[in-house]
Amino acid sequence: MTQHVSITEFLSQHLVGEHSIALTAMLKDIVTACKKISLAIDQGALSGNMGSLGSQNVQGEVQKALDVITNDIFIEENQRSGYVAGMASEEMDDVIEIAVKRRQQGQYLLLFDPLDGSSNVNVNISVGTIFSILQSANAKPVLSDFMQAGTTQICAGYALYGTSTMLVLTTGNGVNGFTLDAGAGEFYLSHPDIKVPADTQEFAINMSNYRFWQEPVQRYIDECLQGVEGIRKKDFNMRWVASMVAEVHRILVRGGVFMYPIDSKLQSKGGKLRLMYEANPMSFIVEQAGGAATTGIQRILEVHPNGLHQRVPVMMGSRNEVERIVAYHSKKIAH
Ligand code: AHM
Ligand code: MG
């Protein structure tokens, strides 16, 4: 019988370098938080957590009870190691301060979306948690300490609460995926050294926004839809889960391109997805798996943030497809 490698064993064998002790401790807390969130989600309607609280988060979206519960779990668990100096969450307007006694060795910043795709909770479809770790210049960080481009991330990952619960992460040395054995209460390595295929025949986009997109995106999708009769000379398949974690995970496993582009409805906001705790960590993971991630005109990881909740257009996945999309934006490939 194959001996499974637990995430704890994996990290102790593979984390090296100046951040290894701190990362091991912080990831232990993240693992615990994700297990607790997985349990809370598994309870579903039985726990009475599924309804709306009637309150709104900082971006004017109605919070589900689970949004609040998962946010609380993530904040509480991740103050245990003492390495986290400050946090930022999709669910909270400002930087989350950590009490002095809980940030003794705090040199790191943890940014997260505790329950991504939360509109899927009530219909029992996959959701996820996304996180990003940065270094802090200050033991008591302020907003400006968080304003770092995605290239400075030292770790990023997501938990996918799907048909099984998985944790996928990178520390800048490839991407590895772990599956939760709920009985044993432990994540085991199940997807070592994940690589995104460079080519694909599958795209993920919310097609209902077609008429609001910019021309380069309409062109790319039009050509995919033309299939073997068009210039791509192959048929494409389409998926849309409305849960970025599930979407990107599928692309990591079998290739594809995930797109939430800017459109005329989103113009004033800059995009739909948030840079710091959605686009950046997912871009870091996708690039580490050999894929690419762009706003259409810029590598996402090089966008310099101007706010915790900044939004950006997002297109990521199989490298050759993303390069084609970039070329359409820069008009390098003529019609
Ligand atoms: P959320 O963080 O409020 O859940 O929003 C992000 C989600 C992504 O997971 C997903 O790609 C997108 O919103 C779906 O948006 P839409 O409902 O417009 O298709
Ligand atoms: Mg989100």
Coordinates of C-alpha atoms and ligand atoms in Angstrom, one line a residue:
M1 CA 0.0 0.0 0.0
T2 CA 1.3 3.5 -0.9
Q3 CA 2.4 5.5 2.1
H4 CA 0.7 8.9 1.9
V5 CA 2.7 12.0 2.8
S6 CA 0.9 14.3 5.2
I7 CA 1.1 18.1 4.6
T8 CA 3.1 18.4 7.9
E9 CA 5.7 15.9 6.7
F10 CA 5.7 17.5 3.2
L11 CA 6.4 21.0 4.6
S12 CA 9.1 19.8 7.0
Q13 CA 10.9 18.1 4.0
H14 CA 10.4 20.8 1.4
L15 CA 10.4 24.2 3.0
V16 CA 13.9 25.7 3.0
G17 CA 15.3 29.2 3.2
E18 CA 14.9 32.2 5.4
H19 CA 11.1 32.0 5.7
S20 CA 10.9 28.2 6.3
I21 CA 10.3 28.3 10.1
A22 CA 7.8 31.0 10.0
L23 CA 6.0 29.5 6.9
T24 CA 5.8 26.1 8.6
A25 CA 4.1 27.7 11.6
M26 CA 1.8 29.9 9.6
L27 CA 0.7 27.1 7.3
K28 CA -0.1 24.9 10.2
D29 CA -2.6 27.5 11.4
I30 CA -4.0 28.0 7.8
V31 CA -4.4 24.2 7.6
T32 CA -6.4 24.2 10.9
A33 CA -8.5 27.1 9.8
C34 CA -9.3 25.4 6.4
K35 CA -10.3 22.1 8.2
K36 CA -12.6 24.1 10.5
I37 CA -14.1 26.0 7.5
S38 CA -14.6 22.7 5.7
L39 CA -16.5 21.3 8.7
A40 CA -18.7 24.4 8.9
I41 CA -19.5 24.2 5.2
D42 CA -20.2 20.4 5.4
Q43 CA -22.9 21.1 8.0
G44 CA -24.8 22.9 5.3
A45 CA -28.4 23.8 6.1
L46 CA -28.3 21.6 9.2
S47 CA -26.3 24.3 11.1
G48 CA -28.7 27.1 10.2
N49 CA -25.8 29.1 8.8
M50 CA -27.0 29.3 5.2
G51 CA -29.2 32.4 5.3
S52 CA -28.4 36.0 4.8
L53 CA -27.5 38.1 7.8
G54 CA -29.1 41.1 6.2
S55 CA -25.9 43.0 6.7
Q56 CA -23.5 44.2 3.9
N57 CA -19.8 43.8 3.6
V58 CA -17.5 46.7 2.7
Q59 CA -18.2 46.3 -1.0
G60 CA -22.0 46.5 -0.6
E61 CA -22.6 42.8 -1.0
V62 CA -25.1 41.0 1.3
Q63 CA -23.2 38.8 3.7
K64 CA -24.2 35.2 4.2
A65 CA -23.9 33.9 7.7
L66 CA -21.1 31.6 6.5
D67 CA -19.1 34.6 5.2
V68 CA -18.9 35.9 8.7
I69 CA -18.3 32.5 10.3
T70 CA -15.4 31.6 8.0
N71 CA -13.9 35.1 8.3
D72 CA -14.0 34.7 12.1
I73 CA -12.4 31.2 12.0
F74 CA -9.6 32.4 9.7
I75 CA -8.8 35.5 11.8
E76 CA -8.8 33.5 15.1
E77 CA -6.8 30.5 14.0
N78 CA -4.1 32.6 12.2
Q79 CA -3.2 34.6 15.3
R80 CA -1.8 31.5 17.0
S81 CA 1.7 31.2 15.5
G82 CA 2.8 34.7 16.5
Y83 CA 4.3 35.3 13.0
V84 CA 1.4 37.2 11.5
A85 CA 1.8 40.9 12.1
G86 CA -1.4 42.0 10.3
M87 CA -4.2 40.7 8.2
A88 CA -6.6 41.9 5.5
S89 CA -9.9 40.2 4.5
E90 CA -12.4 40.6 1.7
E91 CA -15.0 40.8 4.4
M92 CA -13.4 43.7 6.3
D93 CA -12.9 47.3 5.3
D94 CA -9.6 48.0 7.0
V95 CA -6.4 46.3 8.0
I96 CA -7.0 43.8 10.9
E97 CA -4.7 44.7 13.8
I98 CA -3.2 41.9 15.8
A99 CA -2.8 42.4 19.6
V100 CA 0.9 42.8 20.6
K101 CA 0.9 39.6 22.7
R102 CA -0.3 37.6 19.6
R103 CA 2.3 39.0 17.1
Q104 CA 5.6 38.5 19.1
Q105 CA 7.5 37.4 16.0
G106 CA 5.2 39.1 13.6
Q107 CA 6.9 39.9 10.3
Y108 CA 4.3 38.7 7.9
L109 CA 1.0 39.9 6.4
L110 CA -1.9 37.5 5.7
L111 CA -4.5 38.5 3.1
F112 CA -7.5 36.3 2.4
D113 CA -10.9 35.7 1.0
P114 CA -12.4 33.3 3.6
L115 CA -15.3 32.1 1.4
D116 CA -14.9 32.8 -2.3
G117 CA -17.8 32.0 -4.5
S118 CA -20.2 32.4 -1.6
S119 CA -23.2 32.9 -3.9
N120 CA -22.8 29.1 -4.4
V121 CA -23.3 28.2 -0.8
N122 CA -27.0 28.0 -0.8
V123 CA -27.1 25.8 -3.9
N124 CA -24.5 23.4 -2.6
I125 CA -21.8 24.1 -5.2
S126 CA -18.1 24.3 -4.6
V127 CA -16.6 27.3 -2.7
G128 CA -13.1 28.1 -1.5
T129 CA -10.7 30.0 0.7
I130 CA -7.9 32.0 -0.9
F131 CA -4.8 33.4 0.9
S132 CA -1.6 35.3 0.2
I133 CA 1.4 35.9 2.5
L134 CA 3.6 39.0 2.3
Q135 CA 6.5 40.2 4.4
S136 CA 5.9 43.2 6.5
A137 CA 8.4 46.1 6.9
N138 CA 6.7 46.9 10.3
A139 CA 5.9 44.8 13.4
K140 CA 2.8 47.0 13.7
P141 CA 1.8 47.2 10.0
V142 CA -0.3 50.0 8.5
L143 CA -2.1 50.1 5.2
S144 CA 1.0 51.2 3.2
D145 CA 2.8 48.0 4.3
F146 CA 0.2 45.9 2.4
M147 CA 0.6 47.9 -0.8
Q148 CA 3.0 45.5 -2.5
A149 CA 2.9 44.0 -6.0
G150 CA 2.1 40.3 -6.2
T151 CA 5.6 39.5 -7.2
T152 CA 6.6 40.0 -3.5
Q153 CA 4.3 37.1 -2.2
I154 CA 6.2 34.5 -0.4
C155 CA 3.3 32.0 -0.2
A156 CA -0.1 31.7 -1.8
G157 CA -2.8 29.0 -1.7
Y158 CA -6.4 28.1 -1.7
A159 CA -8.7 25.5 -0.1
L160 CA -11.4 24.1 -2.4
Y161 CA -14.4 22.7 -0.6
G162 CA -15.6 20.5 -3.5
T163 CA -16.4 16.9 -3.9
S164 CA -13.4 16.5 -1.6
T165 CA -11.6 19.3 0.3
M166 CA -8.2 20.2 -1.1
L167 CA -5.5 22.6 -0.2
V168 CA -3.2 23.8 -3.0
L169 CA -0.2 26.0 -2.3
T170 CA 3.0 27.5 -3.6
T171 CA 6.0 29.0 -1.8
G172 CA 7.6 30.0 -5.1
N173 CA 9.0 26.5 -5.8
G174 CA 6.2 24.8 -7.8
V175 CA 2.6 23.9 -6.8
N176 CA 1.4 21.0 -4.7
G177 CA -2.1 19.8 -3.9
F178 CA -3.2 18.0 -0.8
T179 CA -6.5 16.2 -0.2
L180 CA -8.3 16.1 3.2
D181 CA -8.9 12.7 4.7
A182 CA -11.8 13.9 6.8
G183 CA -11.7 10.7 9.0
A184 CA -8.0 11.2 9.9
G185 CA -8.4 15.0 10.0
E186 CA -5.2 15.3 7.9
F187 CA -4.3 16.6 4.4
Y188 CA -2.2 14.2 2.3
L189 CA -0.2 15.0 -0.8
S190 CA -2.4 13.9 -3.7
H191 CA -1.3 16.3 -6.6
P192 CA 2.5 16.7 -6.6
D193 CA 4.1 19.3 -8.8
I194 CA 1.0 20.5 -10.7
K195 CA 1.6 21.8 -14.2
V196 CA -0.9 23.6 -16.4
P197 CA -1.0 22.4 -20.0
A198 CA 0.2 25.2 -22.3
D199 CA -2.6 24.7 -24.8
T200 CA -6.3 24.1 -24.2
Q201 CA -9.7 23.7 -25.8
E202 CA -11.7 25.0 -22.8
F203 CA -12.6 28.4 -21.5
A204 CA -14.4 29.7 -18.5
I205 CA -16.2 33.1 -18.6
N206 CA -19.6 34.4 -17.7
M207 CA -21.1 34.6 -21.2
S208 CA -24.1 36.6 -20.1
N209 CA -21.7 39.6 -20.0
Y210 CA -20.8 39.3 -23.7
R211 CA -22.3 42.5 -24.8
F212 CA -20.5 44.5 -22.2
W213 CA -17.0 43.2 -22.9
Q214 CA -14.3 45.0 -24.8
E215 CA -13.5 44.0 -28.4
P216 CA -10.4 41.9 -27.7
V217 CA -12.3 39.6 -25.3
Q218 CA -15.3 39.3 -27.7
R219 CA -12.9 38.5 -30.5
Y220 CA -11.2 35.7 -28.5
I221 CA -14.5 34.1 -27.4
D222 CA -16.0 34.5 -30.9
E223 CA -13.0 32.6 -32.4
C224 CA -13.4 29.8 -29.7
L225 CA -17.1 29.5 -30.6
Q226 CA -16.4 29.2 -34.3
G227 CA -14.6 25.9 -33.5
V228 CA -13.2 23.8 -36.3
E229 CA -14.7 26.1 -38.9
G230 CA -12.9 29.1 -37.6
I231 CA -9.3 30.3 -37.4
R232 CA -8.6 28.3 -34.3
K233 CA -9.4 25.1 -36.3
K234 CA -10.6 23.2 -33.1
D235 CA -13.7 23.0 -31.1
F236 CA -13.8 24.5 -27.6
N237 CA -15.7 23.5 -24.5
M238 CA -17.0 25.9 -21.9
R239 CA -17.5 25.8 -18.1
W240 CA -18.7 28.4 -15.6
V241 CA -19.0 27.5 -11.9
A242 CA -19.1 31.1 -10.6
S243 CA -16.5 30.1 -8.1
M244 CA -13.0 31.2 -9.0
V245 CA -11.3 28.6 -6.8
A246 CA -13.2 25.7 -8.5
E247 CA -12.5 27.3 -11.9
V248 CA -8.8 27.8 -11.4
H249 CA -8.4 24.3 -9.8
R250 CA -10.0 22.7 -12.9
I251 CA -7.6 24.6 -15.1
L252 CA -4.6 23.5 -12.9
V253 CA -5.7 19.9 -13.3
R254 CA -6.7 19.8 -17.0
G255 CA -5.8 23.1 -18.6
G256 CA -8.0 26.0 -19.8
V257 CA -8.4 29.7 -19.4
F258 CA -10.4 31.5 -16.8
M259 CA -11.6 35.0 -17.6
Y260 CA -13.3 37.8 -15.6
P261 CA -12.5 40.7 -17.8
I262 CA -13.3 44.4 -17.4
D263 CA -16.7 45.2 -19.0
S264 CA -18.7 48.4 -19.4
K265 CA -20.7 47.7 -16.3
L266 CA -17.6 47.3 -14.2
Q267 CA -15.7 50.2 -15.7
S268 CA -15.9 52.4 -12.6
K269 CA -14.8 49.6 -10.3
G270 CA -11.8 48.5 -12.4
G271 CA -13.0 44.9 -12.6
K272 CA -14.9 42.2 -10.6
L273 CA -12.2 40.3 -8.8
R274 CA -10.0 41.7 -6.1
L275 CA -6.3 42.0 -6.7
M276 CA -4.8 41.4 -3.2
Y277 CA -6.5 38.3 -2.1
E278 CA -8.1 36.8 -5.2
A279 CA -6.1 37.7 -8.4
N280 CA -2.6 37.9 -6.9
P281 CA -2.5 34.5 -5.0
M282 CA -4.2 32.7 -7.9
S283 CA -1.8 34.3 -10.4
F284 CA 1.2 33.3 -8.3
I285 CA -0.1 29.7 -8.2
V286 CA -0.9 29.6 -11.9
E287 CA 2.5 31.0 -12.9
Q288 CA 4.3 28.6 -10.6
A289 CA 2.4 25.8 -12.4
G290 CA 3.7 27.1 -15.8
G291 CA 0.7 29.1 -16.8
A292 CA 0.2 32.9 -17.1
A293 CA -2.0 35.6 -15.7
T294 CA -2.8 39.0 -17.1
T295 CA -5.2 41.9 -16.9
G296 CA -5.1 42.0 -20.7
I297 CA -2.5 44.7 -20.7
Q298 CA -0.3 43.8 -17.7
R299 CA 1.0 40.8 -15.9
I300 CA -1.2 40.7 -12.8
L301 CA 1.7 40.1 -10.4
E302 CA 3.2 43.4 -11.5
V303 CA 0.2 45.6 -10.8
H304 CA 1.1 48.0 -8.0
P305 CA -1.9 48.1 -5.6
N306 CA -3.6 51.3 -4.6
G307 CA -6.0 49.9 -2.1
L308 CA -6.8 46.7 -0.1
H309 CA -9.9 46.0 -2.1
Q310 CA -8.7 47.1 -5.5
R311 CA -10.3 45.2 -8.4
V312 CA -8.6 44.1 -11.6
P313 CA -9.5 42.3 -14.9
V314 CA -8.4 38.7 -14.6
M315 CA -7.4 36.3 -17.4
M316 CA -5.3 33.3 -16.4
G317 CA -4.5 29.7 -17.2
S318 CA -2.8 27.9 -20.1
R319 CA 0.1 30.0 -21.3
N320 CA -0.5 30.0 -25.1
E321 CA -4.1 31.0 -24.7
V322 CA -3.2 33.8 -22.2
E323 CA -0.5 35.0 -24.6
R324 CA -3.0 35.1 -27.4
I325 CA -5.4 37.2 -25.3
V326 CA -2.6 39.6 -24.5
A327 CA -1.7 39.9 -28.2
Y328 CA -5.4 40.7 -29.0
H329 CA -5.4 43.5 -26.4
S330 CA -2.2 44.9 -27.8
K331 CA -3.4 44.3 -31.3
K332 CA -0.3 42.3 -32.1
I333 CA -2.4 39.7 -33.9
A334 CA -4.3 41.4 -36.7
H335 CA -7.9 40.3 -37.5
Ligands
AHM1 P1 -17.1 36.6 -4.1 O1 -15.7 36.7 -3.5 O2 -18.0 37.7 -3.6 O3 -17.6 35.3 -3.9 O4 -17.0 37.0 -5.7 C1 -16.0 36.4 -6.5 C2 -16.7 35.3 -7.4 C3 -15.7 34.5 -8.1 O5 -15.4 33.3 -7.3 C4 -16.3 34.1 -9.4 O6 -15.4 33.9 -10.4 C5 -17.2 35.3 -9.6 O7 -17.4 36.0 -8.4 C6 -18.5 35.0 -10.3 O8 -19.1 36.1 -10.6 P2 -20.5 36.1 -11.5 O9 -21.6 35.8 -10.5 O10 -20.6 37.6 -12.0 O11 -20.4 35.2 -12.6
MG2 MG -14.0 36.4 -3.4

